[in-house]
mmCIF file of C-alpha atoms in Angstrom:
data_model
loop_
_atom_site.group_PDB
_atom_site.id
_atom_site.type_symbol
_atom_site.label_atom_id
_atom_site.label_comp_id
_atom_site.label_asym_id
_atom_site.label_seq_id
_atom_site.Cartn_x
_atom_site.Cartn_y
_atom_site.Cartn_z
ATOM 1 C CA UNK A 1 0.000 0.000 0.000
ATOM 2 C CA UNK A 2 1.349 3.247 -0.805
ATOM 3 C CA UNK A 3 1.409 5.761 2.214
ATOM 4 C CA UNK A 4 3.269 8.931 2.940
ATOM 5 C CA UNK A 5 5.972 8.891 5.168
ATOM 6 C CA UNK A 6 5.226 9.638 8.718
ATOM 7 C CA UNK A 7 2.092 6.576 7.907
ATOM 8 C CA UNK A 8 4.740 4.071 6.856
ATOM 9 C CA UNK A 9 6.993 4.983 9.770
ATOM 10 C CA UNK A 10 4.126 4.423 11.953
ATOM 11 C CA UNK A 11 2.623 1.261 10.257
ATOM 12 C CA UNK A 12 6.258 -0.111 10.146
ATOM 13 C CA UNK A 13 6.317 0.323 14.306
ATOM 14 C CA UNK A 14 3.333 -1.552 14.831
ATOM 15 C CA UNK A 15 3.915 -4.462 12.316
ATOM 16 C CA UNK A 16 3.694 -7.855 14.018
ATOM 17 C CA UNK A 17 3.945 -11.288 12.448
ATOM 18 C CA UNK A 18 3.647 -14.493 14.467
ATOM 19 C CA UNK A 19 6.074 -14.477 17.497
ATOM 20 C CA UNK A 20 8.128 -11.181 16.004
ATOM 21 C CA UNK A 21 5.634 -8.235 17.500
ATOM 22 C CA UNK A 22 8.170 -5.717 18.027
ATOM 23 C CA UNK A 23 11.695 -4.046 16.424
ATOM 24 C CA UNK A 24 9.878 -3.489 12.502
ATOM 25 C CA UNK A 25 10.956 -0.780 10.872
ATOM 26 C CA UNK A 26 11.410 1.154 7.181
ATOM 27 C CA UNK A 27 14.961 -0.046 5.335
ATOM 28 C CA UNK A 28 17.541 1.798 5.263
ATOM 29 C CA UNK A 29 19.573 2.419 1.429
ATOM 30 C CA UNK A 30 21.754 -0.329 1.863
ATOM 31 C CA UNK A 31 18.849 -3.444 3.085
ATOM 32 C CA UNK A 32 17.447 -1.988 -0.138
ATOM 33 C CA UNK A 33 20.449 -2.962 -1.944
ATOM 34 C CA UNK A 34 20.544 -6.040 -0.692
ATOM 35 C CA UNK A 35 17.434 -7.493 -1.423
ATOM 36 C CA UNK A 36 17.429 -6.506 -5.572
ATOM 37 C CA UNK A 37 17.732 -8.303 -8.287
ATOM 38 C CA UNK A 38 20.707 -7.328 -10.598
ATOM 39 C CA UNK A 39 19.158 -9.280 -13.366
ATOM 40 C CA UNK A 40 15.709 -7.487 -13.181
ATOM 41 C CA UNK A 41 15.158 -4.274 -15.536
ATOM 42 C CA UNK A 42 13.291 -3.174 -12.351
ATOM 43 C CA UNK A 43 15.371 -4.350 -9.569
ATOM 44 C CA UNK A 44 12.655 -4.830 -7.252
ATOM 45 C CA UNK A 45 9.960 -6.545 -9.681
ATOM 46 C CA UNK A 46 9.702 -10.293 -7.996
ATOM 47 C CA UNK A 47 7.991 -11.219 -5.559
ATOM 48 C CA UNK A 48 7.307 -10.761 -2.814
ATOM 49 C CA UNK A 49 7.978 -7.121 -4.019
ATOM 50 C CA UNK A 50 6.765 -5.957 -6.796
ATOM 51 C CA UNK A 51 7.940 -2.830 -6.465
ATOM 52 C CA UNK A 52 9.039 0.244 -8.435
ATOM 53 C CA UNK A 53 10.020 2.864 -5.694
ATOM 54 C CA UNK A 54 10.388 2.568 -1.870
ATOM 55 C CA UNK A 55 10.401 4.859 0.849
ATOM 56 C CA UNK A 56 13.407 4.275 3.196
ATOM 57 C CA UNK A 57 14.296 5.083 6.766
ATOM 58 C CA UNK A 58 16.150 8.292 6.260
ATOM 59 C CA UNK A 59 15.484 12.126 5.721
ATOM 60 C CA UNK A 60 16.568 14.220 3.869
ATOM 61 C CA UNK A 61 18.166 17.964 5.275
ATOM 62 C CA UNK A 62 14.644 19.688 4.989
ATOM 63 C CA UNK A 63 11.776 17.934 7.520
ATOM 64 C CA UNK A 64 9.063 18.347 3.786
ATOM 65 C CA UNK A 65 11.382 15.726 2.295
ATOM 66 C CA UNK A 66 12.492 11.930 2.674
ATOM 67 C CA UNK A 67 14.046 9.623 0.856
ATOM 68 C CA UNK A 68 13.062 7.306 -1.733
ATOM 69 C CA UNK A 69 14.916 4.297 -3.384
ATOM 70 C CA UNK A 70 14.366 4.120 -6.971
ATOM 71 C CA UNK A 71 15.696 0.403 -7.518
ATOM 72 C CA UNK A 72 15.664 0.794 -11.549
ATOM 73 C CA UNK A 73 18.667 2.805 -11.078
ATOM 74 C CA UNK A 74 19.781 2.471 -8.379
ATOM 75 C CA UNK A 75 19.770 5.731 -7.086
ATOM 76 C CA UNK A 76 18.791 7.596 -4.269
ATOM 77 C CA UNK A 77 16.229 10.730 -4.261
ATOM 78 C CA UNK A 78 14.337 13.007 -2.518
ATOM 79 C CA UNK A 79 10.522 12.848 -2.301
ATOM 80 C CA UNK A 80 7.714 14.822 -0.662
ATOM 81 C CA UNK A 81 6.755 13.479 2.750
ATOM 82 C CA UNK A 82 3.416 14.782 1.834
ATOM 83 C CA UNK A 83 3.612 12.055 -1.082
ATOM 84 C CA UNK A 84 2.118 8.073 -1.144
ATOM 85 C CA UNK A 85 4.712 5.697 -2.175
ATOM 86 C CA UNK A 86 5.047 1.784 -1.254
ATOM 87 C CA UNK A 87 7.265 0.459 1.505
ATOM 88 C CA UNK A 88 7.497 -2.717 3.180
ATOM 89 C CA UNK A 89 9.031 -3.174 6.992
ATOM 90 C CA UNK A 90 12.207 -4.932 8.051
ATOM 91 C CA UNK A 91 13.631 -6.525 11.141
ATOM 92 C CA UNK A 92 16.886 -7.298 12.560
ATOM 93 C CA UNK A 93 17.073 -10.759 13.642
ATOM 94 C CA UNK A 94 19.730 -12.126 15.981
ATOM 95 C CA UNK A 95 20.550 -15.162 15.136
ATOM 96 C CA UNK A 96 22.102 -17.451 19.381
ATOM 97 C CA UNK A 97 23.068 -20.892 20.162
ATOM 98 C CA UNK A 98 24.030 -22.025 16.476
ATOM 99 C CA UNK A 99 26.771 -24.644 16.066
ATOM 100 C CA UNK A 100 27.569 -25.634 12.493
ATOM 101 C CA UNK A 101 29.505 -28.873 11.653
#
């Protein structure tokens, strides 16, 4: 759903799913690098994405603007708060008690 950005910060926050009800968040630039697809003309067109643009974590030097991720190039921009883009939430997971062989 496309939402401006003080909504998607605040939809972000109170994400839940299953047993992980708290720590969700926008992406920052670089978990937005991480998660495209070099081979893709649109970098974030698979699923679960599907997306063109993406509002991320950060603002810009002015509190109108924030910052959007525009995957096809990758580049970096400044958008209108005041403006509905897409977004999904991330979490950091920490990962205990592992012991490969």
């Amino acid at each position: 759903t496309a939402r401006v950005w003080d909504d998607a910060i605040d939809v972000c926050l109170t994400y839940s799913l299953g047993i992980f009800t708290t720590g969700w968040r926008l992406p920052n630039a670089n978990e937005y690098s991480s998660i495209v697809n070099w081979g893709l003309t649109s970098l974030l067109n698979y699923a679960p994405f599907n997306y063109a643009l993406g509002l991320i974590s950060s603002t810009s030097n002015t509190s109108l603007k924030a910052v959007l991720y525009v995957p096809q190039t990758p580049t970096i921009q400044s958008a209108n708060k005041s403006s509905s883009y897409r977004h999904f939430a991330v979490r950091t997971f920490t990962v205990t008690g592992t012991t490969l062989s």
